[in-house]
Short mmCIF file of C-alpha atoms in Angstrom, two decimals:
data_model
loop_
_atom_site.label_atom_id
_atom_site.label_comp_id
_atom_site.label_asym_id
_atom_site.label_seq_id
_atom_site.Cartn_x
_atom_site.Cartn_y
_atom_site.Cartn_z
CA UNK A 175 -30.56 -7.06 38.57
CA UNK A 176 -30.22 -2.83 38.71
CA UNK A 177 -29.26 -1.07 35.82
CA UNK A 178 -26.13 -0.01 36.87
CA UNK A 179 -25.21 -4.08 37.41
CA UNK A 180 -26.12 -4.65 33.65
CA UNK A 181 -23.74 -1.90 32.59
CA UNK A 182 -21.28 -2.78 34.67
CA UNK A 183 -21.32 -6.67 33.23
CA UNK A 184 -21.90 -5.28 29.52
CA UNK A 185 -18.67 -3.37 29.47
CA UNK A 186 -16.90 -6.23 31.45
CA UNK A 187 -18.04 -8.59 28.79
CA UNK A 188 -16.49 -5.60 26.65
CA UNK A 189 -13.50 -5.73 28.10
CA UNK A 190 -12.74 -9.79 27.61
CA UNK A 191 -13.65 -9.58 24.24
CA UNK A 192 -11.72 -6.78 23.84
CA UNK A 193 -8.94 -8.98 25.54
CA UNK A 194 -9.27 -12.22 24.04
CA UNK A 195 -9.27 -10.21 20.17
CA UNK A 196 -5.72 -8.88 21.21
CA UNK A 197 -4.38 -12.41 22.20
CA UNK A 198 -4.65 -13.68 18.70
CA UNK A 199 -2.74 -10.87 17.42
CA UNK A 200 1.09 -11.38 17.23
CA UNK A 201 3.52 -9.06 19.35
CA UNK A 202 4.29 -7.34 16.21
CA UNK A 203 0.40 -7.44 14.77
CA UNK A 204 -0.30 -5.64 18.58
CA UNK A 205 2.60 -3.12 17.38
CA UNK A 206 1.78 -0.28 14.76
CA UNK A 207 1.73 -2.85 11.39
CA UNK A 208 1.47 -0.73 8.81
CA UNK A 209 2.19 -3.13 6.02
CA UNK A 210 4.10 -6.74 5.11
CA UNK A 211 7.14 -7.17 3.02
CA UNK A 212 5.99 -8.99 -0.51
CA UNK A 213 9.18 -10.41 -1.90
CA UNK A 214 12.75 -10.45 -1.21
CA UNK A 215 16.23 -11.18 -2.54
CA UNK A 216 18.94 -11.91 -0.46
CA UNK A 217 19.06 -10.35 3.25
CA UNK A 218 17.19 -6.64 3.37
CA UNK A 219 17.29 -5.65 7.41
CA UNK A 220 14.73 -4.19 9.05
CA UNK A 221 14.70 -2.32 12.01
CA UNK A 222 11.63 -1.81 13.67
CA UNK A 223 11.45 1.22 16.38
CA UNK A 224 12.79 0.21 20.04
CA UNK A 225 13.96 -2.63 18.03
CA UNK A 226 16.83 -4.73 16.68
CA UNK A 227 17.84 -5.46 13.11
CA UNK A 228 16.06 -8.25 11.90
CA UNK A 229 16.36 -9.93 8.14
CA UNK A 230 13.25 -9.26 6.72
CA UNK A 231 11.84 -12.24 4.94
CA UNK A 232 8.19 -12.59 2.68
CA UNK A 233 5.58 -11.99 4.98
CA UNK A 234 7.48 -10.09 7.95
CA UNK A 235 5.37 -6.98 9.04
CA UNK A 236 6.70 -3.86 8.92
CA UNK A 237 6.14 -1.16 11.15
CA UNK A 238 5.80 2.57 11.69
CA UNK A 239 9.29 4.38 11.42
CA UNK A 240 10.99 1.35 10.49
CA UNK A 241 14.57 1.60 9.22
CA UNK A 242 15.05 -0.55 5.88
CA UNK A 243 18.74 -0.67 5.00
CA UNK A 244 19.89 -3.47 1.77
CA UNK A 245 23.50 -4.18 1.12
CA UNK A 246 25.25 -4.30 -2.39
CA UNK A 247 22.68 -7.14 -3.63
CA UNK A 248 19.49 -6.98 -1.77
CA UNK A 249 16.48 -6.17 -2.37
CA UNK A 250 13.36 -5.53 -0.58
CA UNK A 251 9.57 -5.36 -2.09
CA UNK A 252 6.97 -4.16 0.90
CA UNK A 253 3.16 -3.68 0.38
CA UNK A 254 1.73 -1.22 2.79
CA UNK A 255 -2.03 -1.16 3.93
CA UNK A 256 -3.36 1.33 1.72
CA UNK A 257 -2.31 -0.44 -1.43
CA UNK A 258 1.06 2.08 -1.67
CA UNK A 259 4.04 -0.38 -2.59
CA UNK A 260 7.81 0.93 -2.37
CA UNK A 261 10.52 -1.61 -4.00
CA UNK A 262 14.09 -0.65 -2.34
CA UNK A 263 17.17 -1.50 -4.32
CA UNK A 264 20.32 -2.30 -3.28
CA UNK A 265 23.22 -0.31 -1.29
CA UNK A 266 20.11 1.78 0.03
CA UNK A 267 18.87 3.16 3.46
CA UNK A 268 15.22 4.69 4.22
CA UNK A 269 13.27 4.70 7.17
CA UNK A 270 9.46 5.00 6.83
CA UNK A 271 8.91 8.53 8.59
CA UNK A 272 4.64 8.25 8.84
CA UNK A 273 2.04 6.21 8.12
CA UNK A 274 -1.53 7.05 8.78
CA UNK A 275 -4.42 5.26 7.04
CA UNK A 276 -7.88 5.12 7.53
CA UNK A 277 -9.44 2.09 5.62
CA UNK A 278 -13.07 3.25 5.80
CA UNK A 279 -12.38 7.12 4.12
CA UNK A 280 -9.19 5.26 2.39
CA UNK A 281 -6.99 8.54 3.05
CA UNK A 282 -3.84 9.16 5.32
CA UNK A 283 -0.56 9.94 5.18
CA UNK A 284 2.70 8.32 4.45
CA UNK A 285 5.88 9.97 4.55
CA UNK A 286 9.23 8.33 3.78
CA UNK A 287 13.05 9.70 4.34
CA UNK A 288 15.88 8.01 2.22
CA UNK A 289 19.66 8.92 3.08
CA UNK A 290 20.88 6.78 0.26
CA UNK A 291 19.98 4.40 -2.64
CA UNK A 292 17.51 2.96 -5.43
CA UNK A 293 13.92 2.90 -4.72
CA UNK A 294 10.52 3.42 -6.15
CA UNK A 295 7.05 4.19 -4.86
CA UNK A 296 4.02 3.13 -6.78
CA UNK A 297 1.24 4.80 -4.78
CA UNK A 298 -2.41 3.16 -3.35
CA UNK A 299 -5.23 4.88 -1.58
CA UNK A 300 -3.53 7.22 -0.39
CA UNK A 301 -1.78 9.07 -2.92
CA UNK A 302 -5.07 9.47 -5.01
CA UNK A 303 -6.19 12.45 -2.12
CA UNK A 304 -2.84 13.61 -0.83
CA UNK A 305 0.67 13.59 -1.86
CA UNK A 306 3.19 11.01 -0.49
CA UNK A 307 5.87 12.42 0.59
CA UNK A 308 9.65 11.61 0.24
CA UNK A 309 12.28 13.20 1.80
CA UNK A 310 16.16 13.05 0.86
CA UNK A 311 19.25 15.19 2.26
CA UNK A 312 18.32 17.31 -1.38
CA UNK A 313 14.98 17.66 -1.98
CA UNK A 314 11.62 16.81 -0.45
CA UNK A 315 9.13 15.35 -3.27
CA UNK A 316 5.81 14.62 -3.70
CA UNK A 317 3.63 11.75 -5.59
CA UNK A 318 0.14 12.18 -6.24
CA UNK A 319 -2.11 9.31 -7.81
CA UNK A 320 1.47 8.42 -9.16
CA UNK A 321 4.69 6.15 -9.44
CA UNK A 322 7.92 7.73 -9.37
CA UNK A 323 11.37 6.02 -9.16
CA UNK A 324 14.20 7.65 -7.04
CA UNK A 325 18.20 7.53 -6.93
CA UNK A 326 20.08 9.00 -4.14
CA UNK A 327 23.66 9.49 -4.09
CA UNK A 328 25.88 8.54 -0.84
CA UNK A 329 26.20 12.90 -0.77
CA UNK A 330 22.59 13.32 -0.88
CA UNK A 331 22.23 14.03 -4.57
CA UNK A 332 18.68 13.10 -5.74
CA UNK A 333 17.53 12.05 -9.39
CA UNK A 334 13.89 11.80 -9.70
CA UNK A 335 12.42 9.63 -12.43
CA UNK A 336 8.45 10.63 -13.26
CA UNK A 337 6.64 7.16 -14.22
CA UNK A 338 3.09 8.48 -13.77
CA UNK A 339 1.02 10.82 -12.13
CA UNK A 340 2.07 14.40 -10.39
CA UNK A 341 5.29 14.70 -9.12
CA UNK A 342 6.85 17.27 -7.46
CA UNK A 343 10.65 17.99 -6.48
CA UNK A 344 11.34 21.06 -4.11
CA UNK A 345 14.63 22.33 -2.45
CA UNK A 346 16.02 25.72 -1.93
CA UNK A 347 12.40 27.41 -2.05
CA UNK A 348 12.07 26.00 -5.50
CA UNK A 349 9.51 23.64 -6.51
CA UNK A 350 9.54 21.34 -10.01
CA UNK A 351 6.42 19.91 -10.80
CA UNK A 352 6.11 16.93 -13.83
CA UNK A 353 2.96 15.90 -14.26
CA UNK A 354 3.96 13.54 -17.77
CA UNK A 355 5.30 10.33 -17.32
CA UNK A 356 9.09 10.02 -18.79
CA UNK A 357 10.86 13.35 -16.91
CA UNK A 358 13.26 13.60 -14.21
CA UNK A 359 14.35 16.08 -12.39
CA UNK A 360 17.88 16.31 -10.83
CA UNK A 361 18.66 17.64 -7.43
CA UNK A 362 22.22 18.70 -6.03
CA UNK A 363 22.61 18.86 -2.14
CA UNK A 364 22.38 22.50 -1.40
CA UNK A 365 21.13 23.36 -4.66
CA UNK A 366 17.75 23.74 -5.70
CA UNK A 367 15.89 21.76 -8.34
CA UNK A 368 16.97 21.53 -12.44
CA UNK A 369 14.39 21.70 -15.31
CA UNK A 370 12.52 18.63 -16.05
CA UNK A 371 14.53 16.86 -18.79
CA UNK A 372 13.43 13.91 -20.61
CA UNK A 373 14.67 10.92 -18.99
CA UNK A 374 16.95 8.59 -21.42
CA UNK A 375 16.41 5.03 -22.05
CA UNK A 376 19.29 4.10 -20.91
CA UNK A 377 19.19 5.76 -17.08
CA UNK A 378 15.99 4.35 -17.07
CA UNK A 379 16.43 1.22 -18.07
CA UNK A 380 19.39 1.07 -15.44
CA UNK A 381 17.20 2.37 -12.78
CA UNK A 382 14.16 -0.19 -13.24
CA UNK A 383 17.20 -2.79 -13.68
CA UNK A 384 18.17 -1.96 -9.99
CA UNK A 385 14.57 -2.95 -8.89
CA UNK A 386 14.35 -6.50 -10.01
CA UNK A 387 15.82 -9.45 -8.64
CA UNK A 388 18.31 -11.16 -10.33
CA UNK A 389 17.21 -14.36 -11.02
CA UNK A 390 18.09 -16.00 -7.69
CA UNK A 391 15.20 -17.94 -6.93
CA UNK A 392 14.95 -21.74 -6.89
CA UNK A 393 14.19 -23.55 -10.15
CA UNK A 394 10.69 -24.48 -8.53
CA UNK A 395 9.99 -21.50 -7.77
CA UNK A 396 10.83 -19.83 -10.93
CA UNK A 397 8.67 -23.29 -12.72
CA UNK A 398 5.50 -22.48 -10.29
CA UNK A 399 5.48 -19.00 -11.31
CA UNK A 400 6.10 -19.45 -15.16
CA UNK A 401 3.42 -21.61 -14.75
CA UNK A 402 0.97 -19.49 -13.14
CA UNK A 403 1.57 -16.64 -15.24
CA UNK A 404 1.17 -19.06 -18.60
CA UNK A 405 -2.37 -19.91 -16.94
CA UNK A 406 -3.71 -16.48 -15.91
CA UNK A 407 -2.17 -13.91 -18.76
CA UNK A 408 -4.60 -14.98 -21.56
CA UNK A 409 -3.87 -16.60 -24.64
CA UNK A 410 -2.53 -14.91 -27.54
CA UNK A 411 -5.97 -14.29 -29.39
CA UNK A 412 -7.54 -12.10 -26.51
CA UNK A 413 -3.43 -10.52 -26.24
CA UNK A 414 -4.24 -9.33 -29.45
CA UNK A 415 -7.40 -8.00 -29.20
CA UNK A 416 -6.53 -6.33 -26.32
CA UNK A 417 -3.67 -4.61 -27.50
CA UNK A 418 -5.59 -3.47 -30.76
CA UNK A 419 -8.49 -2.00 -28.31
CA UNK A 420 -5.75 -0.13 -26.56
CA UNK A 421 -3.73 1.18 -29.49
CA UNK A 422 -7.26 2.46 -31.12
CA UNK A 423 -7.87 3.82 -27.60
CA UNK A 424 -4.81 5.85 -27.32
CA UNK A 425 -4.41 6.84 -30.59
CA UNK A 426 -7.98 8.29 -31.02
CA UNK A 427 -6.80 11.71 -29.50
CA UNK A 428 -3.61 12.88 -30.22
CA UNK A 429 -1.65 13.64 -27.17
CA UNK A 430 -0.71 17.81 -26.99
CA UNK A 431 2.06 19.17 -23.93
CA UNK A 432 1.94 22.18 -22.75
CA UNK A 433 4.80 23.53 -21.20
CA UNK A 434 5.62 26.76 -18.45
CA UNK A 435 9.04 27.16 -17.15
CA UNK A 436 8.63 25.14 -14.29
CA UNK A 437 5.81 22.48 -15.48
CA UNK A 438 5.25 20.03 -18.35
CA UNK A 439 1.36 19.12 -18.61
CA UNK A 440 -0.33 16.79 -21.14
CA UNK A 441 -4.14 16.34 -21.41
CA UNK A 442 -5.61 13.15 -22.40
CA UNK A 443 -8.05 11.20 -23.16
CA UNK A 444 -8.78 8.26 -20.44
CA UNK A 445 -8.68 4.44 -22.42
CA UNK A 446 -10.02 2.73 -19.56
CA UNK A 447 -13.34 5.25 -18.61
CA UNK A 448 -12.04 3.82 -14.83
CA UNK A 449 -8.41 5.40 -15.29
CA UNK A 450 -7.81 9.45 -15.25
CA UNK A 451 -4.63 11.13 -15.28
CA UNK A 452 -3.87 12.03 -11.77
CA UNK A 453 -4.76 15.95 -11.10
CA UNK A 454 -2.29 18.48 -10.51
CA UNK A 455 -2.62 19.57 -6.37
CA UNK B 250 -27.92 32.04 -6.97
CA UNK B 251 -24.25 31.90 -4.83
CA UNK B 252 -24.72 29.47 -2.61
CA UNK B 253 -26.50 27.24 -5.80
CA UNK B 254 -22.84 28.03 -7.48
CA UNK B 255 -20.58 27.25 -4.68
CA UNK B 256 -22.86 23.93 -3.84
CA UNK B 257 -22.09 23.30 -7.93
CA UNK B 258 -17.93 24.30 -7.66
CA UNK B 259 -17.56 21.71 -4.63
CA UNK B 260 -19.46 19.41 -6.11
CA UNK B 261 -16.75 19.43 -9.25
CA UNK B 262 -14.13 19.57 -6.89
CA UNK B 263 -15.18 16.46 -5.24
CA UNK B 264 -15.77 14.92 -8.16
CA UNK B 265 -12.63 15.53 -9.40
CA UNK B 266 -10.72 14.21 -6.34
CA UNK B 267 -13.41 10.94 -6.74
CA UNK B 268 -11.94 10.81 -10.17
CA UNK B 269 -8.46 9.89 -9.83
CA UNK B 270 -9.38 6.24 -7.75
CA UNK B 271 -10.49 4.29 -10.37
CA UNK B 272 -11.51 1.46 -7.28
CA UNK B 273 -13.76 3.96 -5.97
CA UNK B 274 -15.79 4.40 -9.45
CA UNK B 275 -15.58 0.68 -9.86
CA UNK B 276 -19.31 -1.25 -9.25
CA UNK B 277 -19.57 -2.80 -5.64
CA UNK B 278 -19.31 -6.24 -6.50
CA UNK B 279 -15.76 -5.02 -8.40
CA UNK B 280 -14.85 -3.19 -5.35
CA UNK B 281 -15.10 -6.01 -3.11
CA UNK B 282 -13.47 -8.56 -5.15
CA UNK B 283 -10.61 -5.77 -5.16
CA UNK B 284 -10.41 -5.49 -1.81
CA UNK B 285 -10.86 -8.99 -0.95
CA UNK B 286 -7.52 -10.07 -3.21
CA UNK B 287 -5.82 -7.60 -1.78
CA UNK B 288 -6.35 -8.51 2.03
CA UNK B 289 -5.40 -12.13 0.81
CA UNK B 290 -2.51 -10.93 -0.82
CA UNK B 291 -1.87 -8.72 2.53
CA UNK B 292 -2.59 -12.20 4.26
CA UNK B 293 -0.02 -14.14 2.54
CA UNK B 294 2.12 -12.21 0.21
CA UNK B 295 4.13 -15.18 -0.80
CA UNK B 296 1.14 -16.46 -2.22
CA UNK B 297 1.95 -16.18 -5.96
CA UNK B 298 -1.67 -17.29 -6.73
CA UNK B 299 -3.32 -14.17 -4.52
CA UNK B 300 -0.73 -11.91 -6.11
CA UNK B 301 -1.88 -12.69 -9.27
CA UNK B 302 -4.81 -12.77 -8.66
CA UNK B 303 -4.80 -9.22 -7.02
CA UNK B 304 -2.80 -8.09 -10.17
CA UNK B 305 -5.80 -9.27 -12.70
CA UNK B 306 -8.48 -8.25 -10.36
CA UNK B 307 -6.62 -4.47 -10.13
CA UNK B 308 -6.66 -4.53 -14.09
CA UNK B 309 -10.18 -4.94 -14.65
CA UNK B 310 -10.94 -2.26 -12.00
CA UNK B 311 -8.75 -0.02 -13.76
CA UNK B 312 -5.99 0.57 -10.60
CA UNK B 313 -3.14 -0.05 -12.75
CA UNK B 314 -0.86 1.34 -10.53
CA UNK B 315 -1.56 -1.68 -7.93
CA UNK B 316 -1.77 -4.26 -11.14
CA UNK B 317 1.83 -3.17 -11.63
CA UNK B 318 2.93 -3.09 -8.12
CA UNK B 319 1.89 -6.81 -8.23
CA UNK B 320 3.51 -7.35 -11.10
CA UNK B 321 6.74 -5.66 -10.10
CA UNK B 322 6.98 -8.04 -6.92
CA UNK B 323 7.34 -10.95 -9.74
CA UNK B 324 9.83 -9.40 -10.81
CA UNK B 325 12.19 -8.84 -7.83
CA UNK B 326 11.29 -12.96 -6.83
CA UNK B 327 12.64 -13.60 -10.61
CA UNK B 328 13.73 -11.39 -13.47
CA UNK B 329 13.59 -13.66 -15.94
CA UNK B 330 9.79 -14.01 -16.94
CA UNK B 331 9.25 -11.93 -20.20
CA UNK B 332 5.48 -12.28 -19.83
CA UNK B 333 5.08 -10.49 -16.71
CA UNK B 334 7.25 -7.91 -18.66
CA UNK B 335 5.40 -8.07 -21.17
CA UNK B 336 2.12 -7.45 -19.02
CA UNK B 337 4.42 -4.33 -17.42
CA UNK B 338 4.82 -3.15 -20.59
CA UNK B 339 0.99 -3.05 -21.50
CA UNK B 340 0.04 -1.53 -18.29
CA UNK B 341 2.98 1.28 -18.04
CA UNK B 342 1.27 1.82 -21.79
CA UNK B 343 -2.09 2.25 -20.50
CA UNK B 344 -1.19 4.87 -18.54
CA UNK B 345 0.73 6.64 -21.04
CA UNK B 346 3.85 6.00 -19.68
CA UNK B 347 5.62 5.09 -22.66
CA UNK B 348 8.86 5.04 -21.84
CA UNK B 349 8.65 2.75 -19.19
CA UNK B 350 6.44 0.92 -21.49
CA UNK B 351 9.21 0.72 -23.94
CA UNK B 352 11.52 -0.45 -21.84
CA UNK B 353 9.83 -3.62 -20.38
CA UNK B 354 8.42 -4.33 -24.33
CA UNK B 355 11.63 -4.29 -25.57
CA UNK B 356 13.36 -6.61 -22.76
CA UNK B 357 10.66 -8.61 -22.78
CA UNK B 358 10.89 -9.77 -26.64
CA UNK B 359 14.77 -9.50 -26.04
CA UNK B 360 14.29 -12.48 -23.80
CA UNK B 361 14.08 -15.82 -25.93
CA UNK B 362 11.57 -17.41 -23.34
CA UNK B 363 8.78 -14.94 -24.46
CA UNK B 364 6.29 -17.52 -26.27
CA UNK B 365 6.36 -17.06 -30.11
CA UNK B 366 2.61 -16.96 -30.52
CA UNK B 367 2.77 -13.43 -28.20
CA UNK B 368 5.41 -11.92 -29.35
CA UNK B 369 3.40 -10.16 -32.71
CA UNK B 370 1.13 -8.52 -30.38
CA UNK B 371 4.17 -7.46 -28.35
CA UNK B 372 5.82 -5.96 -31.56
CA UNK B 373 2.86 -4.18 -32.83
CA UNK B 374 2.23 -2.56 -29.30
CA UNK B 375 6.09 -1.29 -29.50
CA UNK B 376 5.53 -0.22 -33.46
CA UNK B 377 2.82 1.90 -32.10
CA UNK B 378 4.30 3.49 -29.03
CA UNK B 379 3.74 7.50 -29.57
CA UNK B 380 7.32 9.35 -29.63
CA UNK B 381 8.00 11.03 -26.09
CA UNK B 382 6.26 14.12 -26.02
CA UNK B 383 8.24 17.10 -26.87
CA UNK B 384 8.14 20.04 -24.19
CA UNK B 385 7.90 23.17 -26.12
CA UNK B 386 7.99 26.79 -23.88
CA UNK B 387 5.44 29.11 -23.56
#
């Protein structure tokens, strides 16, 4: 056999393997998956590109510039592949604007654009070397190696909760930056961003409350997972033990803010040697 | 003598950005335990068992942001389960995020179904929550 017959039947082999790999993917696996949706509570829609609405139920992929839109008592949670997770409350719209990730240098981008709603973003991978970025008719913000929780009025109005990490909220050419856990920043449409303020319990509270379910499930279902978490949350000796190790830990150093006009920064020190405040870009 | 400093800045820099992924400083046999709960979670994310399982596995790496995003997903399934709040509460407290910490402590001991026999550890986490910091201008 001459060479060029062996490279000609190597890259045909190529080719069916190559072939046969993409038959066992799904039509929407073969489409741009860029994560699944994790849990549900009544009917979230999805709307993929090129697509029509469809329900989206646990395990229902989700796909590059996919519209998610939840009525006045849905809710949507949806893991992406980097690890980033984004819980959508009810009465909301968003559509995910970008998602690039590269699993072997675990970087990418994800951008997301919300017209209305609840929602919060607890970044993976991703966030740790750039900022996500999310995008409302106020403001444009940005989570690094964070969580941050978001409320968007029906006129475009933005609040912008700060639940860890380095968060920034710009509009009008001005940018607010909270890098302590606890501030929000509030965002007019047309306006520019306010001063961090320290977020109250109660707004808080009420926001987080928008992100749970409320209490829907089956009565097996809610039984299988009070069970599992009984088994796997340790008992209450090693609960206490840990929670001593971690007071000691975070009272060792006494926490000290610095503030400028525009940013709020704390230093700490780390309890877990693992787990660092996220840096500033 | 400049190229021996700049070699030394990017080398901080890079560690620095290294810094912030806890799963990256985690040993290899931690890594791929993480990453193999989460592809099973990714696989079947109804599957309580690999959520949880993810969500303990993200702990002990230190990702507490995942561990929480796990958690969370409980949450939006059912509500009521003052444990998982209670976990909530001792990650969002881990990463000094006490006033989300606060908030799940406290609904989670508000909630009758919280075991007795956790609920003093619960109470002396919330005794010790630090005040939120005070901004002061400079």
């Amino acid at each position: 056999m001459s060479k060029s017959n062996v490279v000609i039947l190597v890259l045909l082999r190529a080719l069916l393997v190559g072939a046969a790999g993409l038959a066992l993917l799904t039509p929407a696996q073969a489409q741009s998956r860029i994560g699944v949706t994790q849990a549900t509570q009544n009917n979230p829609m999805g709307q993929p590109p090129g697509g029509v609405d469809r329900v989206l139920r646990v395990g229902t992929d989700v796909q590059a510039n996919e519209i998610i839109s939840t009525a006045a008592d849905d809710r949507a949670h949806l893991v992406f592949l980097d690890g980033t997770t984004l819980t959508v409350g009810p009465s909301s719209q968003l559509t995910i604007d970008k998602f690039v990730y590269d699993p072997t240098t675990q970087k990418g981008e994800l951008a997301v654009n919300a017209t209305k709603g609840v929602f919060r973003v607890i970044g993976g991978r991703i966030s740790k070397t750039s900022a996500i970025t999310v995008t409302t008719p106020a403001a444009t913000m940005g989570i690094r190696g964070g969580m941050a929780a978001f409320s968007v009025a029906t006129g475009g109005a933005t609040i912008t909760v700060s639940l860890f990490g380095v968060i920034t909220v710009t509009a009008g050419g001005v940018t607010q930056t909270m890098t302590v856990p606890g501030l929000q920043v509030s965002t007019s449409t047309g306006g520019t961003p306010g001063a961090p303020t320290i977020v109250t319990q109660g707004s808080l509270s009420a926001a987080l409350g928008a992100l749970v379910g409320n209490s829907t499930a089956t009565a097996a279902t809610v039984a299988a997972i009070q069970t599992l978490v009984a088994s796997n949350l340790g008992n209450p000796v090693t609960l206490q033990a840990l929670i001593q190790a971690i007071i000691v830990a975070n009272t060792a150093t006494p926490i000290t803010t610095t503030t400028t006009t525009t940013t709020l920064a704390v230093t700490v020190v780390p309890e877990n040697p693992n787990q660092t405040q996220a840096s500033p870009n | 003598m400049k190229k021996l400093g700049t070699f030394l800045l990017l080398a901080m820099v890079l560690a620095g950005c290294q810094s912030a992924d806890p799963v990256q400083k985690a040993s290899p046999e931690l890594q791929r335990q993480y990453n193999a709960a989460f592809q099973e979670m990714l696989k079947d994310p109804g599957n309580l068992d690999a959520v949880m399982a993810y969500a303990q596995v993200a702990t002990k790496t230190g990702d507490y942001e995942g561990a929480v995003g796990a958690y969370e997903s409980l949450l939006l399934v059912d509500s009521n389960l003052p444990r998982v709040r209670l976990e909530l509460g001792i990650l969002y407290f881990r990463l000094k995020s006490y006033e989300t910490s606060r908030v799940y402590l406290e609904s989670a001991l508000a909630s009758p179904a919280l075991p007795a026999d956790v609920r003093k550890p619960a109470e002396l986490l919330l005794a010790k929550m630090p005040a939120q910091s005070k901004s002061r201008r400079t």
